[in-house]
mmCIF file of N, CA and C and ligand atoms in Angstrom:
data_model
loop_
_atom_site.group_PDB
_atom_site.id
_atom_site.type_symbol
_atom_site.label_atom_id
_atom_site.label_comp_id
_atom_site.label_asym_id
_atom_site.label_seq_id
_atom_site.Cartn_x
_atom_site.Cartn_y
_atom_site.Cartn_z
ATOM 1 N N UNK A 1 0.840 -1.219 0.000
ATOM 2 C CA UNK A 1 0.000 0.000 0.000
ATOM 3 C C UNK A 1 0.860 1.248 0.000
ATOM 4 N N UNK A 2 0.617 2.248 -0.265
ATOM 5 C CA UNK A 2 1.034 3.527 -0.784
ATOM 6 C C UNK A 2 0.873 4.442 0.741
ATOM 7 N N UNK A 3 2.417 5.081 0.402
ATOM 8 C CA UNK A 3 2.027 5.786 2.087
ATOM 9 C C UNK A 3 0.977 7.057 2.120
ATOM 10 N N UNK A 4 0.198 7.267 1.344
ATOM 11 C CA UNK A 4 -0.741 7.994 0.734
ATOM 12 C C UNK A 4 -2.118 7.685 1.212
ATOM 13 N N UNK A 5 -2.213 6.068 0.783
ATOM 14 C CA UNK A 5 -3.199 5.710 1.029
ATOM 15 C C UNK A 5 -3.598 4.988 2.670
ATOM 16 N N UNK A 6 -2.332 4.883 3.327
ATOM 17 C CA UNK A 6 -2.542 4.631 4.266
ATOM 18 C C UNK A 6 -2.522 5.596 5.409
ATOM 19 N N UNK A 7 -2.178 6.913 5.083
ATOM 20 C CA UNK A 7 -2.543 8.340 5.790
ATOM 21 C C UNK A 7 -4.059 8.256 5.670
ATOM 22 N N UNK A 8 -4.841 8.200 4.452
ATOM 23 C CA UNK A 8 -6.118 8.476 4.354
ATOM 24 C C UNK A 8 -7.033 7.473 5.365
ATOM 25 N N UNK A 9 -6.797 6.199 5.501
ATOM 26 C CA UNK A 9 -7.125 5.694 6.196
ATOM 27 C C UNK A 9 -7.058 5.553 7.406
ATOM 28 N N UNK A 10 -5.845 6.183 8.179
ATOM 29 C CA UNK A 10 -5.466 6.738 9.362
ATOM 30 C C UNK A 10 -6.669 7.712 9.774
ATOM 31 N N UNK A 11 -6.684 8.891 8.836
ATOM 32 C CA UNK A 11 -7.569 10.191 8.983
ATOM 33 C C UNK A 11 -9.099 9.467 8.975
ATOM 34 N N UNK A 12 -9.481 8.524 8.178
ATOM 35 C CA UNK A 12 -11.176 8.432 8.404
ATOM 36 C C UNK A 12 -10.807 7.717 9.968
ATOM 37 N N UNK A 13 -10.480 6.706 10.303
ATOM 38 C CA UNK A 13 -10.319 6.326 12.003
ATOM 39 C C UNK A 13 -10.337 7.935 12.617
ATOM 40 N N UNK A 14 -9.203 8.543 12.384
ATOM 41 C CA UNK A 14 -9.257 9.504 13.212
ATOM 42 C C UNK A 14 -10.618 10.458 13.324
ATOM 43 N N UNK A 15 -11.208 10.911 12.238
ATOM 44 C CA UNK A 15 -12.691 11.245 12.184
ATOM 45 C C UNK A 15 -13.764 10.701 12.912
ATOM 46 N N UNK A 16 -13.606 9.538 12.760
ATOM 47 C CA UNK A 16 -14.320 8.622 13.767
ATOM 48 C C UNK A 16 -14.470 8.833 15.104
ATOM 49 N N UNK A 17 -13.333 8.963 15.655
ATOM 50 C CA UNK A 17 -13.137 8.776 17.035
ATOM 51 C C UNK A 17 -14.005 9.178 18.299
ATOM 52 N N UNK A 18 -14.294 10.498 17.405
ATOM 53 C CA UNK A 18 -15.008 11.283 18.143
ATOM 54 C C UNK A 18 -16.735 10.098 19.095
ATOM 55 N N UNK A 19 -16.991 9.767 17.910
ATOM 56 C CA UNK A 19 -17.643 8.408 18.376
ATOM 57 C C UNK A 19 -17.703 7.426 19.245
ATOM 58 N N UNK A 20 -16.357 7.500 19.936
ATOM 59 C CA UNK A 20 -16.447 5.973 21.019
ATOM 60 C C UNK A 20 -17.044 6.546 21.949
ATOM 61 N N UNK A 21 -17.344 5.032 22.342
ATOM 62 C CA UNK A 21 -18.291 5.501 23.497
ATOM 63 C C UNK A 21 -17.383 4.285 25.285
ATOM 64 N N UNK A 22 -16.769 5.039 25.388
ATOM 65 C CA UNK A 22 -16.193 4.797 26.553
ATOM 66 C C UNK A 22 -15.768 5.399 28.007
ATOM 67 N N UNK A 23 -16.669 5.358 28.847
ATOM 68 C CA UNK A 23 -17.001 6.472 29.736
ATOM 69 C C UNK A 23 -16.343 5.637 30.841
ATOM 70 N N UNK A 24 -16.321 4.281 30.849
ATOM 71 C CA UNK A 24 -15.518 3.485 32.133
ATOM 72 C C UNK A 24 -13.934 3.433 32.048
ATOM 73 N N UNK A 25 -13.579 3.188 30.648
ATOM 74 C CA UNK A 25 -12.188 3.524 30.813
ATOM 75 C C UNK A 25 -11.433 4.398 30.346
ATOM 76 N N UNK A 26 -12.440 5.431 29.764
ATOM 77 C CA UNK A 26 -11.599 6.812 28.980
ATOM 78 C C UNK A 26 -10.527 6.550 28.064
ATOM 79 N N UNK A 27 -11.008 5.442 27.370
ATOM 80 C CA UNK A 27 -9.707 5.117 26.411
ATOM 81 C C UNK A 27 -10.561 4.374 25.034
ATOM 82 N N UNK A 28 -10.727 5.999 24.174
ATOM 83 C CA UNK A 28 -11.377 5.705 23.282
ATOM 84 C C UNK A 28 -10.301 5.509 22.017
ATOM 85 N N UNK A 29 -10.840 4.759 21.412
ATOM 86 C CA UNK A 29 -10.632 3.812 20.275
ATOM 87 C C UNK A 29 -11.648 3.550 19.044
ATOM 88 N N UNK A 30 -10.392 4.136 17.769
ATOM 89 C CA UNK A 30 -11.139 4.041 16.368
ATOM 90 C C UNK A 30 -10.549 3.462 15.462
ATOM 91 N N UNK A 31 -11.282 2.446 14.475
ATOM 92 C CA UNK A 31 -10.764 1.844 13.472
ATOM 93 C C UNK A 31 -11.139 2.197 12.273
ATOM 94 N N UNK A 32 -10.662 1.990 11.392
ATOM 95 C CA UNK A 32 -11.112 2.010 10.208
ATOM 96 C C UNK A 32 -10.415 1.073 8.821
ATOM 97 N N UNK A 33 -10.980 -0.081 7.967
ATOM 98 C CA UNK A 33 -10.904 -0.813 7.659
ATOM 99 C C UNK A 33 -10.976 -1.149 6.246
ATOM 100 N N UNK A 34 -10.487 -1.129 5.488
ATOM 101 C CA UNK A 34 -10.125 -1.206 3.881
ATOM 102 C C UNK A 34 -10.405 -2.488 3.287
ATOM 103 N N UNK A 35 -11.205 -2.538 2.687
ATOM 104 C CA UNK A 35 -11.537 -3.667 2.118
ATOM 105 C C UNK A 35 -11.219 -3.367 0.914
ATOM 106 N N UNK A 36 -11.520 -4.957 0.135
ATOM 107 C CA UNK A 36 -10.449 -5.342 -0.977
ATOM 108 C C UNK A 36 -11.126 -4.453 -2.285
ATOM 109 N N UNK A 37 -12.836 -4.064 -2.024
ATOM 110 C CA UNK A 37 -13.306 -3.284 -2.830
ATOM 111 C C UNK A 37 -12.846 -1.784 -3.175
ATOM 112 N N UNK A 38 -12.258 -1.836 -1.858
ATOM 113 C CA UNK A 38 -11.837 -0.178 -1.741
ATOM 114 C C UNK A 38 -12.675 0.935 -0.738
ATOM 115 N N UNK A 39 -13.571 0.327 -0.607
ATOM 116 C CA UNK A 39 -14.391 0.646 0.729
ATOM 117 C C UNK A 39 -13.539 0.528 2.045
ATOM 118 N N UNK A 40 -14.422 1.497 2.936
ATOM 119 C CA UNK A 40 -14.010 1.763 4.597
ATOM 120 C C UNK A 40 -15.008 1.779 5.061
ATOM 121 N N UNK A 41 -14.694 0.834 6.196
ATOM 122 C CA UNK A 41 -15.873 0.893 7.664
ATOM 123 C C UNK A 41 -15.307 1.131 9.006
ATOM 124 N N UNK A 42 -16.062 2.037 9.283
ATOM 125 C CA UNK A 42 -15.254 2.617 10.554
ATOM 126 C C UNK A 42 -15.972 1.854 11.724
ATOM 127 N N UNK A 43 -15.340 1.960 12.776
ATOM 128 C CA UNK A 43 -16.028 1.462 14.213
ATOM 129 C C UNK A 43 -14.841 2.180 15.264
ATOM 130 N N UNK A 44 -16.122 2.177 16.201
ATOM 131 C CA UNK A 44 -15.445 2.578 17.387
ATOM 132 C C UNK A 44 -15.812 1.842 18.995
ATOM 133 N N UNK A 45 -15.071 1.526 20.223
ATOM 134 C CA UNK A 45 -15.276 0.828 21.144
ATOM 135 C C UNK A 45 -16.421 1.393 21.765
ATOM 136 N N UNK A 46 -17.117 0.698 22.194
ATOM 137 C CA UNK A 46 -18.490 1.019 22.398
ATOM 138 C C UNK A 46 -18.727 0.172 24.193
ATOM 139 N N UNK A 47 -18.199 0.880 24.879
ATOM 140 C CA UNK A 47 -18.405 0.550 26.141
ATOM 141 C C UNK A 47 -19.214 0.056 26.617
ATOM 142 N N UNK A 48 -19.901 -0.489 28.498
ATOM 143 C CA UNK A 48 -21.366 -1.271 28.696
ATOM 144 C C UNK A 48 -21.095 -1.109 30.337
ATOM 145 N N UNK A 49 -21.895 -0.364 31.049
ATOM 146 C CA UNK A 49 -22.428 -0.479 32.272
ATOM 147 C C UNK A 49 -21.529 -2.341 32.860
ATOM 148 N N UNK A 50 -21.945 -2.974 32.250
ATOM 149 C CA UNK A 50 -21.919 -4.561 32.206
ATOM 150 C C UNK A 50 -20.439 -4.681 31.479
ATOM 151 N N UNK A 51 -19.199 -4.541 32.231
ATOM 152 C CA UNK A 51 -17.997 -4.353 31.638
ATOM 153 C C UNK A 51 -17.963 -4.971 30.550
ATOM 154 N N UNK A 52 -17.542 -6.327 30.752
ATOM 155 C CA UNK A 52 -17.488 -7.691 29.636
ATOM 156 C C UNK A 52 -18.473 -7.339 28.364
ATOM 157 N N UNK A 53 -19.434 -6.795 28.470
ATOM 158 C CA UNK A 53 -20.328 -6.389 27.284
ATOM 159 C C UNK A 53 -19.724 -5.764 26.192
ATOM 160 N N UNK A 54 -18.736 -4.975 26.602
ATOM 161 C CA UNK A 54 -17.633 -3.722 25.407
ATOM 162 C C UNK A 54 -17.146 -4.460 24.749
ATOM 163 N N UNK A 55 -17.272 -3.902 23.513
ATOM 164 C CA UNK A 55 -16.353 -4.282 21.997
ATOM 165 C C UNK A 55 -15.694 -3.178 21.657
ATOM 166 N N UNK A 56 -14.553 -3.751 21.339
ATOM 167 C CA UNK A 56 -13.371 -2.921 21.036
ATOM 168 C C UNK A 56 -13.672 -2.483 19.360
ATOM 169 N N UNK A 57 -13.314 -1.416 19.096
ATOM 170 C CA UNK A 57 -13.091 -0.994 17.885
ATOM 171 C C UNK A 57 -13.550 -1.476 16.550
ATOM 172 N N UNK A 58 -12.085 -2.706 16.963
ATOM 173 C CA UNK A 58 -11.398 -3.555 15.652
ATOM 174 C C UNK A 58 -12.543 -4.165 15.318
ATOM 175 N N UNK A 59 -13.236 -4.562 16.326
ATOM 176 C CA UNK A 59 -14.068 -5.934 15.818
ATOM 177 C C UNK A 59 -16.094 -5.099 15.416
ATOM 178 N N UNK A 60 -16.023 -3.972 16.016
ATOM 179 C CA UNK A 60 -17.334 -3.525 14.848
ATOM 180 C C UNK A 60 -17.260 -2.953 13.420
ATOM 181 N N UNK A 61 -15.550 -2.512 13.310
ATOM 182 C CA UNK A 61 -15.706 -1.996 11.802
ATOM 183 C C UNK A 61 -15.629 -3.562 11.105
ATOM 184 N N UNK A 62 -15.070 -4.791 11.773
ATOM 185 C CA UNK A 62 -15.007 -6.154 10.650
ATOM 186 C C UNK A 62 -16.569 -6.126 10.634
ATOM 187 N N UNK A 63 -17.259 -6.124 11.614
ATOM 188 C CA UNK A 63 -18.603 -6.713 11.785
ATOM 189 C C UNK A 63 -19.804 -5.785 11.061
ATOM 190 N N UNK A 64 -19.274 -4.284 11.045
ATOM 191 C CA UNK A 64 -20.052 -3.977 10.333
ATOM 192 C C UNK A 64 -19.852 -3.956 8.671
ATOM 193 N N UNK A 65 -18.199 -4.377 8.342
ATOM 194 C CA UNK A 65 -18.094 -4.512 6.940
ATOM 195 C C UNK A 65 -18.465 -5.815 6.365
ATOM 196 N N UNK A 66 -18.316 -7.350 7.224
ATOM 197 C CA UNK A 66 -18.861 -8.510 7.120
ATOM 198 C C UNK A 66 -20.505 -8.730 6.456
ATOM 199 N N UNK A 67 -21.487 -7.525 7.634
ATOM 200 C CA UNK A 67 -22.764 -7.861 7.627
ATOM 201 C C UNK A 67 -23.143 -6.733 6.419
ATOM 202 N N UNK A 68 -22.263 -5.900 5.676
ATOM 203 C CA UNK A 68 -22.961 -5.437 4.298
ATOM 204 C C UNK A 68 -22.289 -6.619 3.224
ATOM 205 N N UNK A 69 -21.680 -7.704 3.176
ATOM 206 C CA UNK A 69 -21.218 -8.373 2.483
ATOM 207 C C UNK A 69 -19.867 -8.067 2.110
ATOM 208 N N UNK A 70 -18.578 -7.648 2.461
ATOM 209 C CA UNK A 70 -17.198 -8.110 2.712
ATOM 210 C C UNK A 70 -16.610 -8.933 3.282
ATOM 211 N N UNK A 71 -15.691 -9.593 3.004
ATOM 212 C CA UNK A 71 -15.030 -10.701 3.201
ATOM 213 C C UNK A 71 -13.182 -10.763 2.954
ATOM 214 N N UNK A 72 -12.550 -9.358 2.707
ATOM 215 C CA UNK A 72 -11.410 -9.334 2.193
ATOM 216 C C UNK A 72 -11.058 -7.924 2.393
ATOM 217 N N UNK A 73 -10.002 -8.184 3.776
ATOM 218 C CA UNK A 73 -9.672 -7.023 4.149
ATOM 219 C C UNK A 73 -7.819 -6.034 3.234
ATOM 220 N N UNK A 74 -7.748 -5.563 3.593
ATOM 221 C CA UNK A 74 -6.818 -5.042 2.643
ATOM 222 C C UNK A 74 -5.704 -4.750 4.081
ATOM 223 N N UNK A 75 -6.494 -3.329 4.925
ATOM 224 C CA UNK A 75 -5.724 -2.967 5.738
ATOM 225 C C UNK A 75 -6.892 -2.583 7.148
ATOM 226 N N UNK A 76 -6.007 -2.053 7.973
ATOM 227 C CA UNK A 76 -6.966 -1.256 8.996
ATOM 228 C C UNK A 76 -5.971 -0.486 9.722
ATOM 229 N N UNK A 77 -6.614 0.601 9.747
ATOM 230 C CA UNK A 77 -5.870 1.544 10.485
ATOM 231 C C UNK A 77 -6.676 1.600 11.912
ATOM 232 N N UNK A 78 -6.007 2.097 13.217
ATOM 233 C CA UNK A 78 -6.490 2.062 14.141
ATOM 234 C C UNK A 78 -5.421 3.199 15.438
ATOM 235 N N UNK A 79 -6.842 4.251 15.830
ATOM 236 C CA UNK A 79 -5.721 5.046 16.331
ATOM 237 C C UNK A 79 -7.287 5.170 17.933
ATOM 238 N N UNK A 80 -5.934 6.129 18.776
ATOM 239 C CA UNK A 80 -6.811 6.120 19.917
ATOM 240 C C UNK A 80 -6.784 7.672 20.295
ATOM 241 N N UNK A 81 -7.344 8.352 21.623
ATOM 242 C CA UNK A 81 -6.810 10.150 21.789
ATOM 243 C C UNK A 81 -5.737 9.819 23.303
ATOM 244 N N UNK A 82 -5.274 8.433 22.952
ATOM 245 C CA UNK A 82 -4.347 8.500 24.524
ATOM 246 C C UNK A 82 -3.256 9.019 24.037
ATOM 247 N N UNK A 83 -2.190 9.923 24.021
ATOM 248 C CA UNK A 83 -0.802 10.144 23.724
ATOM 249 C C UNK A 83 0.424 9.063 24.054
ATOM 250 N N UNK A 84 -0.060 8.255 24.804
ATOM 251 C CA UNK A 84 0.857 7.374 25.531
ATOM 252 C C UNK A 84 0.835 5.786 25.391
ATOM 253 N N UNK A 85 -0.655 5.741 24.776
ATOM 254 C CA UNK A 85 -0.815 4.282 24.868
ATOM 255 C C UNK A 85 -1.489 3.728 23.288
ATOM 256 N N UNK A 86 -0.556 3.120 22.747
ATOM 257 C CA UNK A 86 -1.010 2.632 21.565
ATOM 258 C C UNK A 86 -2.361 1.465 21.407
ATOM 259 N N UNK A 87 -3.176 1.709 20.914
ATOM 260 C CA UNK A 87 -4.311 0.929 20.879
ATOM 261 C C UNK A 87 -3.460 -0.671 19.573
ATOM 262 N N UNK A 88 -3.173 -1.194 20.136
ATOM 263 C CA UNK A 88 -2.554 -2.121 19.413
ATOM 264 C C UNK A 88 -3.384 -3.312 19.324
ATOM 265 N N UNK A 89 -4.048 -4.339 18.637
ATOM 266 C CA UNK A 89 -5.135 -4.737 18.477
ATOM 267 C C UNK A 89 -4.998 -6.056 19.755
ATOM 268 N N UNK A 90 -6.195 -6.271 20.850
ATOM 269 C CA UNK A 90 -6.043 -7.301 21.788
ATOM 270 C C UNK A 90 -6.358 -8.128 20.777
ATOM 271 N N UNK A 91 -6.277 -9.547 21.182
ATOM 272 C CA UNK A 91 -5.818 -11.412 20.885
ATOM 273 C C UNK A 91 -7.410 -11.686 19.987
ATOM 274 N N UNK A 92 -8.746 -11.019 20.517
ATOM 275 C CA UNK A 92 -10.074 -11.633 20.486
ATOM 276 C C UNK A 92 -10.044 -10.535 19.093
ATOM 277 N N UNK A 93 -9.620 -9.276 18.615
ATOM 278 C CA UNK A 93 -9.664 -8.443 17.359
ATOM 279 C C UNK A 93 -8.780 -9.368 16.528
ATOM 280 N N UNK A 94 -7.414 -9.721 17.059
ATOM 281 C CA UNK A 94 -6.926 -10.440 16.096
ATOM 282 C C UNK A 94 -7.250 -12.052 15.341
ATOM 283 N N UNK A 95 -7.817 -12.432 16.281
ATOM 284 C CA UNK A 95 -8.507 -13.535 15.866
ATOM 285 C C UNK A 95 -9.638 -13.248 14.984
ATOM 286 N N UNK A 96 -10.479 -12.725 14.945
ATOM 287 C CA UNK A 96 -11.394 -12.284 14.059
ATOM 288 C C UNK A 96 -11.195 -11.686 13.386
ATOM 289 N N UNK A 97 -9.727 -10.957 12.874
ATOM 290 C CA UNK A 97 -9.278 -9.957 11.582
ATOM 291 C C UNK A 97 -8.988 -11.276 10.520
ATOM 292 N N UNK A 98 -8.376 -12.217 11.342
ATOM 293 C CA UNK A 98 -7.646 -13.719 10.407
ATOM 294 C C UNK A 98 -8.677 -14.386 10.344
ATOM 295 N N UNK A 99 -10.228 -14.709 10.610
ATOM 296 C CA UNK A 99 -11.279 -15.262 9.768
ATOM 297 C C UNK A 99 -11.098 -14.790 8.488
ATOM 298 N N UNK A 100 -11.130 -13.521 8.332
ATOM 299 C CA UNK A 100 -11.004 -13.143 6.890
ATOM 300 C C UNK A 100 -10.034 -13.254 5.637
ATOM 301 N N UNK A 101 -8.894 -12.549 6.586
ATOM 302 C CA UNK A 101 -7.488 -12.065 6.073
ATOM 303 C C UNK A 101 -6.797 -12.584 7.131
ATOM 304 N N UNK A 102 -5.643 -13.171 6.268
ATOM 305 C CA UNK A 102 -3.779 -12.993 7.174
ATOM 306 C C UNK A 102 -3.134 -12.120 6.667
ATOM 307 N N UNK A 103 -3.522 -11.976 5.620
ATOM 308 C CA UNK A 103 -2.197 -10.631 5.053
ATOM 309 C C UNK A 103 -3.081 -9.351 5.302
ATOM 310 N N UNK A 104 -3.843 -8.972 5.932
ATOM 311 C CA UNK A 104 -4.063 -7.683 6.107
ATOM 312 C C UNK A 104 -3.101 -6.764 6.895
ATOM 313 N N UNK A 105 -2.450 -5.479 6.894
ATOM 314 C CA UNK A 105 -2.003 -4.515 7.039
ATOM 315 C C UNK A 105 -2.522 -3.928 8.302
ATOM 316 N N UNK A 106 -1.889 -4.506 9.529
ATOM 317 C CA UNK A 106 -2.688 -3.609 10.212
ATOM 318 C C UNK A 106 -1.719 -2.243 11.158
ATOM 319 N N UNK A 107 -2.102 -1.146 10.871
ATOM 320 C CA UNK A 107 -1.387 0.201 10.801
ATOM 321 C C UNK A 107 -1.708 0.897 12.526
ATOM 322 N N UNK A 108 -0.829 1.005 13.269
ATOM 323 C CA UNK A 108 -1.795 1.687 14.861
ATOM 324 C C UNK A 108 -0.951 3.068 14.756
ATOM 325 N N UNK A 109 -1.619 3.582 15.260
ATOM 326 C CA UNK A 109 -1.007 5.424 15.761
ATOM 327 C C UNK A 109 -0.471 5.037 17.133
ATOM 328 N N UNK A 110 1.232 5.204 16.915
ATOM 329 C CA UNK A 110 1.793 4.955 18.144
ATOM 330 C C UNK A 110 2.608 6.345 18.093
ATOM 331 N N UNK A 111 2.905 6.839 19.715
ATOM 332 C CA UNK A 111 3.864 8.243 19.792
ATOM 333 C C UNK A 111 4.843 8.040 18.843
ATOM 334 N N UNK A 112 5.135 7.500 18.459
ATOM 335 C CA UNK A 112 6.788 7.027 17.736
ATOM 336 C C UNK A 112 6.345 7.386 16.523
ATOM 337 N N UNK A 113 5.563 7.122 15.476
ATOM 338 C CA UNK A 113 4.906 7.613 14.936
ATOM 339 C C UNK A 113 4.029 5.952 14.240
ATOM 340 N N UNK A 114 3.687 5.792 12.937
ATOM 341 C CA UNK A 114 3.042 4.537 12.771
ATOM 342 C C UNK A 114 3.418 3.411 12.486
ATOM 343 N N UNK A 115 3.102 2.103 13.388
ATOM 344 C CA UNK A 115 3.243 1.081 13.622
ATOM 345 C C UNK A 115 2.626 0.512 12.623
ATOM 346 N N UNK A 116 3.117 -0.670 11.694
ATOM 347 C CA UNK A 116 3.321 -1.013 10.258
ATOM 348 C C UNK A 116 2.947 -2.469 10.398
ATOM 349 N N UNK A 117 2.329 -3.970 10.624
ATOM 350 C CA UNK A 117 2.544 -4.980 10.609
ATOM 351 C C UNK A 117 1.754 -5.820 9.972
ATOM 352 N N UNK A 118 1.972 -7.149 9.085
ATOM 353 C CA UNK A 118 0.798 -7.877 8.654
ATOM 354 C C UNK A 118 0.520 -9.130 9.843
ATOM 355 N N UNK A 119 -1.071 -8.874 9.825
ATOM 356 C CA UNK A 119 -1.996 -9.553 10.544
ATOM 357 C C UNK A 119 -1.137 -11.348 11.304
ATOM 358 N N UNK A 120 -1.030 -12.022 9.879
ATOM 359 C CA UNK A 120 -0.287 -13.505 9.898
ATOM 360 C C UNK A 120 1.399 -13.516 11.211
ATOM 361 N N UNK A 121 2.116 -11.440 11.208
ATOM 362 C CA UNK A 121 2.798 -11.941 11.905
ATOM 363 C C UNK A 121 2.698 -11.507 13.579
ATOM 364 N N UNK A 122 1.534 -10.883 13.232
ATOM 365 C CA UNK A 122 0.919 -10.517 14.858
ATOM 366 C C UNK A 122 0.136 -11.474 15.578
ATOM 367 N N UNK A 123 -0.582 -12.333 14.612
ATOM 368 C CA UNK A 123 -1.203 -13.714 15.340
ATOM 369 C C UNK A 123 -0.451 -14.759 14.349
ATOM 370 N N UNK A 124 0.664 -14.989 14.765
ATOM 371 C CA UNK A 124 0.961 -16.729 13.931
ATOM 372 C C UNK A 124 0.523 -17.508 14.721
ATOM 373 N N UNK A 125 0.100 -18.773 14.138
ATOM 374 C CA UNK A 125 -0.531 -20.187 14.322
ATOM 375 C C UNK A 125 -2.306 -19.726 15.138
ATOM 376 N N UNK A 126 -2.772 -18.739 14.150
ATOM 377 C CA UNK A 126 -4.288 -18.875 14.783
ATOM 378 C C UNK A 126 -5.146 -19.917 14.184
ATOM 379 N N UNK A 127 -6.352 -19.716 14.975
ATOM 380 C CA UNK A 127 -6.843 -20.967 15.318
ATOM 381 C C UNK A 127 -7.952 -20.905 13.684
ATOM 382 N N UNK A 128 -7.292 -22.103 13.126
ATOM 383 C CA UNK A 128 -7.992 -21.761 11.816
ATOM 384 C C UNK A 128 -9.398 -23.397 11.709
ATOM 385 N N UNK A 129 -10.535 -23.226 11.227
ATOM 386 C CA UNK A 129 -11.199 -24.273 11.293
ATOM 387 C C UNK A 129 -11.009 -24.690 9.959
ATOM 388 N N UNK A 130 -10.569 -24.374 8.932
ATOM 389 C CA UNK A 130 -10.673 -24.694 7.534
ATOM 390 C C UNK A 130 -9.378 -24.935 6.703
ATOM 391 N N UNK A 131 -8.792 -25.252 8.084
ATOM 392 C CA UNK A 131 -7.350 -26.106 7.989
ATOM 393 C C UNK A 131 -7.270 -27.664 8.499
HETATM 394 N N1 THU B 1 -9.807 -1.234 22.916
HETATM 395 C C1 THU B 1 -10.109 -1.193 21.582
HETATM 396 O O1 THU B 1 -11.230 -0.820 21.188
HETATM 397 N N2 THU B 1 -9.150 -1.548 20.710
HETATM 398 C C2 THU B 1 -7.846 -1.794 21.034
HETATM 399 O O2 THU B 1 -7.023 -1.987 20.142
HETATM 400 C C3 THU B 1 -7.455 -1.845 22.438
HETATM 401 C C4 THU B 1 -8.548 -1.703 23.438
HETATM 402 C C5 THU B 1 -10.822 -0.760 23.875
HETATM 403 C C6 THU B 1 -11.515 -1.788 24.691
HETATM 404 C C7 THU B 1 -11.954 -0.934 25.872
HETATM 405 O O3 THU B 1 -13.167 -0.267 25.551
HETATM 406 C C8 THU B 1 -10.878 0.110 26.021
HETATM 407 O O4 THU B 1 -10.208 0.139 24.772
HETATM 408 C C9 THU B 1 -9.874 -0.180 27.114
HETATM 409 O O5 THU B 1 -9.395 -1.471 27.043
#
């Protein structure tokens, strides 16, 4: 991917953000997700009275790009408004990015500046059923 195109996708997450809804741990979180069409679906962590209830980010922009009919992710960018703490994708986002894709691109806004990695080498040996 083109470092062009992966700024742009940085910026719709970042647009997003404004959106999370996380009032228990003040650590809002936005994704945004490139599919192979060329389309983006954004999501953001969506907190719950009922802790365990919260979904992180990663996993409503797959879910909401899944349930319009995608299946082939390209990249995802994913940034947060902490200065300090990189929203780097937890074990239960990465498992559900590799239903789809292993080679997806997944890009985080870290202080350092952006964190670059494909999916296959952030979860090797996930749990595949169609192996
Ligand atoms: N969170 C995400 O949405 N994505 C990440 O990459 C890391 C963590 C959320 C879950 C929870 O709402 C809050 O951040 C703190 O863990």
């Amino acid at each position: 991917m083109l470092c062009g195109e992966i700024e742009e996708l940085v910026k719709k997450a970042e647009d997003a953000l404004k959106n999370a809804y996380a009032p228990y741990s003040n650590y809002r979180v936005s994704a945004a997700l490139l599919c192979e069409d060329g389309s983006v679906y954004t999501g953001v962590n969506v907190e719950n009275s009922s802790y365990g209830l919260s979904i992180c980010a990663e996993r409503v922009a797959v879910f909401k790009a899944v349930s319009e009919g995608q299946r082939k992710f390209k990249a995802i960018a994913i940034v947060s408004d902490s200065p300090n703490i990189p929203p780097l994708p937890c074990g239960a986002c990465r498992q559900v990015l590799a239903e789809f894709s292993k080679d997806t691109l997944v890009v985080v806004k870290t202080p350092e500046g952006l964190f670059k990695g494909e999916l296959k080498d952030l979860l090797p040996y996930s749990f595949d059923f169609t192996k």
